[in-house]
Structures are given as C-alpha cells and as structure tokens.
Amino acid sequence: MFRALLIIILGTLIIPVAMAENSLSGPVIASVVKVYDGDTITVDAHPWPQVTMRVNVRINGIDTPELRGKCQAEKEQAQQARDRTQALAGEQVTLS
C-alpha cells in the first residue's frame, strides 16, 4: 500500500516537471539562421541570457509547395515561397 502511494505521489511531482522541459514561456527572440522553404526556418532562439538553442520552426498555419516537389512548376513555386519567407523573416523573429 505504501509503495503504491509513493509511486502515485512521485508520479504527480515528476510528470509536470518532465512536461515543462519541452515548453518555454514566450515570446522568445530568435536570430534567423536559414530559411529552408516557405514554411520552415532554422533559428537560434535566446530563451534566457547567455543561452542559445538552435531549432527548426514550422510556421503555424502556413503550407507551401515543397522544394523536392513532383513537378517543375511545384519546385518553382516552392523557391518563390522560400524567397518570400526570407524577405518577411529578415534577420530576427519573435517566437510565441
């Protein structure tokens, strides 16, 4: 009985901590490293002073043609989408 109670108590303490490791409170300032395509960028996020995390970011609500598309027209549209995302993103973005 004591063992089961101990497992339940430890579980309720450990699970929220483990889940918190995967989330950050925003907004977080990030430097754009690379624009992969029209809906994916790589950034160096700065969540805390002197801490940098390189992450790939999918832009929520945006779906653009893929660079490795099935036909030449799709590939050209994907390049245009990438160029437009590069122009809009600039050098710094805010993640939230």
mmCIF file of C-alpha atoms in Angstrom:
data_model
loop_
_atom_site.group_PDB
_atom_site.id
_atom_site.type_symbol
_atom_site.label_atom_id
_atom_site.label_comp_id
_atom_site.label_asym_id
_atom_site.label_seq_id
_atom_site.Cartn_x
_atom_site.Cartn_y
_atom_site.Cartn_z
ATOM 1 C CA MET A 1 0.000 0.000 0.000
ATOM 2 C CA PHE A 2 2.760 2.413 0.986
ATOM 3 C CA ARG A 3 4.686 1.591 -2.175
ATOM 4 C CA ALA A 4 1.681 2.310 -4.427
ATOM 5 C CA LEU A 5 1.036 5.587 -2.622
ATOM 6 C CA LEU A 6 4.692 6.585 -3.001
ATOM 7 C CA ILE A 7 4.585 5.853 -6.751
ATOM 8 C CA ILE A 8 1.451 7.970 -7.165
ATOM 9 C CA ILE A 9 2.940 10.894 -5.230
ATOM 10 C CA LEU A 10 6.239 10.775 -7.124
ATOM 11 C CA GLY A 11 4.383 10.497 -10.427
ATOM 12 C CA THR A 12 2.370 13.623 -9.737
ATOM 13 C CA LEU A 13 5.567 15.500 -8.915
ATOM 14 C CA ILE A 14 7.739 14.242 -11.781
ATOM 15 C CA ILE A 15 5.293 14.388 -14.710
ATOM 16 C CA PRO A 16 4.729 18.186 -14.641
ATOM 17 C CA VAL A 17 8.481 18.785 -14.394
ATOM 18 C CA ALA A 18 9.176 16.484 -17.348
ATOM 19 C CA MET A 19 6.498 18.175 -19.429
ATOM 20 C CA ALA A 20 7.812 21.649 -18.567
ATOM 21 C CA GLU A 21 11.209 20.814 -20.068
ATOM 22 C CA ASN A 22 9.660 20.737 -23.551
ATOM 23 C CA SER A 23 7.969 24.123 -23.346
ATOM 24 C CA LEU A 24 9.141 27.674 -22.924
ATOM 25 C CA SER A 25 7.141 30.667 -21.952
ATOM 26 C CA GLY A 26 7.185 33.142 -24.813
ATOM 27 C CA PRO A 27 7.744 35.348 -26.531
ATOM 28 C CA VAL A 28 11.336 34.388 -27.339
ATOM 29 C CA ILE A 29 13.626 36.443 -29.575
ATOM 30 C CA ALA A 30 15.426 34.365 -32.230
ATOM 31 C CA SER A 31 18.001 35.023 -34.941
ATOM 32 C CA VAL A 32 17.190 33.532 -38.344
ATOM 33 C CA VAL A 33 19.939 31.115 -39.396
ATOM 34 C CA LYS A 34 18.364 29.623 -42.516
ATOM 35 C CA VAL A 35 15.089 29.673 -44.408
ATOM 36 C CA TYR A 36 14.644 26.098 -45.585
ATOM 37 C CA ASP A 37 11.424 26.594 -47.525
ATOM 38 C CA GLY A 38 8.297 28.714 -47.386
ATOM 39 C CA ASP A 39 7.060 27.262 -44.104
ATOM 40 C CA THR A 40 10.195 26.090 -42.270
ATOM 41 C CA ILE A 41 13.047 28.145 -40.835
ATOM 42 C CA THR A 42 16.030 27.409 -38.613
ATOM 43 C CA VAL A 43 16.649 29.875 -35.801
ATOM 44 C CA ASP A 44 18.953 30.449 -32.866
ATOM 45 C CA ALA A 45 16.483 31.133 -30.047
ATOM 46 C CA HIS A 46 17.584 33.087 -26.980
ATOM 47 C CA PRO A 47 15.196 31.974 -24.192
ATOM 48 C CA TRP A 48 17.473 33.092 -21.342
ATOM 49 C CA PRO A 49 20.548 35.327 -21.087
ATOM 50 C CA GLN A 50 23.669 33.587 -22.433
ATOM 51 C CA VAL A 51 21.621 30.585 -23.642
ATOM 52 C CA THR A 52 21.127 29.830 -27.336
ATOM 53 C CA MET A 53 19.104 26.952 -28.767
ATOM 54 C CA ARG A 54 19.149 26.097 -32.484
ATOM 55 C CA VAL A 55 15.700 24.882 -33.500
ATOM 56 C CA ASN A 56 13.748 24.206 -36.681
ATOM 57 C CA VAL A 57 10.468 26.101 -36.699
ATOM 58 C CA ARG A 58 7.389 25.227 -38.762
ATOM 59 C CA ILE A 59 5.311 28.349 -39.310
ATOM 60 C CA ASN A 60 1.832 27.683 -37.927
ATOM 61 C CA GLY A 61 -0.994 27.907 -40.452
ATOM 62 C CA ILE A 62 1.299 28.098 -43.495
ATOM 63 C CA ASP A 63 1.661 25.273 -46.026
ATOM 64 C CA THR A 64 3.773 25.968 -49.101
ATOM 65 C CA PRO A 65 4.895 23.793 -52.023
ATOM 66 C CA GLU A 66 7.884 21.572 -51.292
ATOM 67 C CA LEU A 67 11.327 22.191 -52.792
ATOM 68 C CA ARG A 68 11.513 18.484 -53.643
ATOM 69 C CA GLY A 69 8.165 18.630 -55.425
ATOM 70 C CA LYS A 70 6.845 16.240 -58.028
ATOM 71 C CA CYS A 71 6.963 18.641 -60.971
ATOM 72 C CA GLN A 72 8.994 21.636 -62.095
ATOM 73 C CA ALA A 73 6.108 24.080 -61.520
ATOM 74 C CA GLU A 74 5.825 23.000 -57.865
ATOM 75 C CA LYS A 75 9.583 23.397 -57.384
ATOM 76 C CA GLU A 76 9.480 26.913 -58.857
ATOM 77 C CA GLN A 77 6.569 27.873 -56.604
ATOM 78 C CA ALA A 78 8.477 26.475 -53.627
ATOM 79 C CA GLN A 79 11.504 28.635 -54.464
ATOM 80 C CA GLN A 80 9.262 31.708 -54.708
ATOM 81 C CA ALA A 81 7.697 30.857 -51.341
ATOM 82 C CA ARG A 82 11.152 30.415 -49.787
ATOM 83 C CA ASP A 83 12.310 33.772 -51.166
ATOM 84 C CA ARG A 84 9.182 35.493 -49.826
ATOM 85 C CA THR A 85 9.613 33.917 -46.397
ATOM 86 C CA GLN A 86 13.252 35.068 -46.369
ATOM 87 C CA ALA A 87 12.163 38.629 -47.153
ATOM 88 C CA LEU A 88 9.446 38.603 -44.472
ATOM 89 C CA ALA A 89 11.518 36.922 -41.757
ATOM 90 C CA GLY A 90 14.549 39.145 -42.094
ATOM 91 C CA GLU A 91 17.311 38.568 -39.555
ATOM 92 C CA GLN A 92 15.310 38.327 -36.330
ATOM 93 C CA VAL A 93 11.926 36.863 -35.398
ATOM 94 C CA THR A 94 9.830 36.525 -32.263
ATOM 95 C CA LEU A 95 8.631 33.031 -31.324
ATOM 96 C CA SER A 96 5.461 32.731 -29.301
#
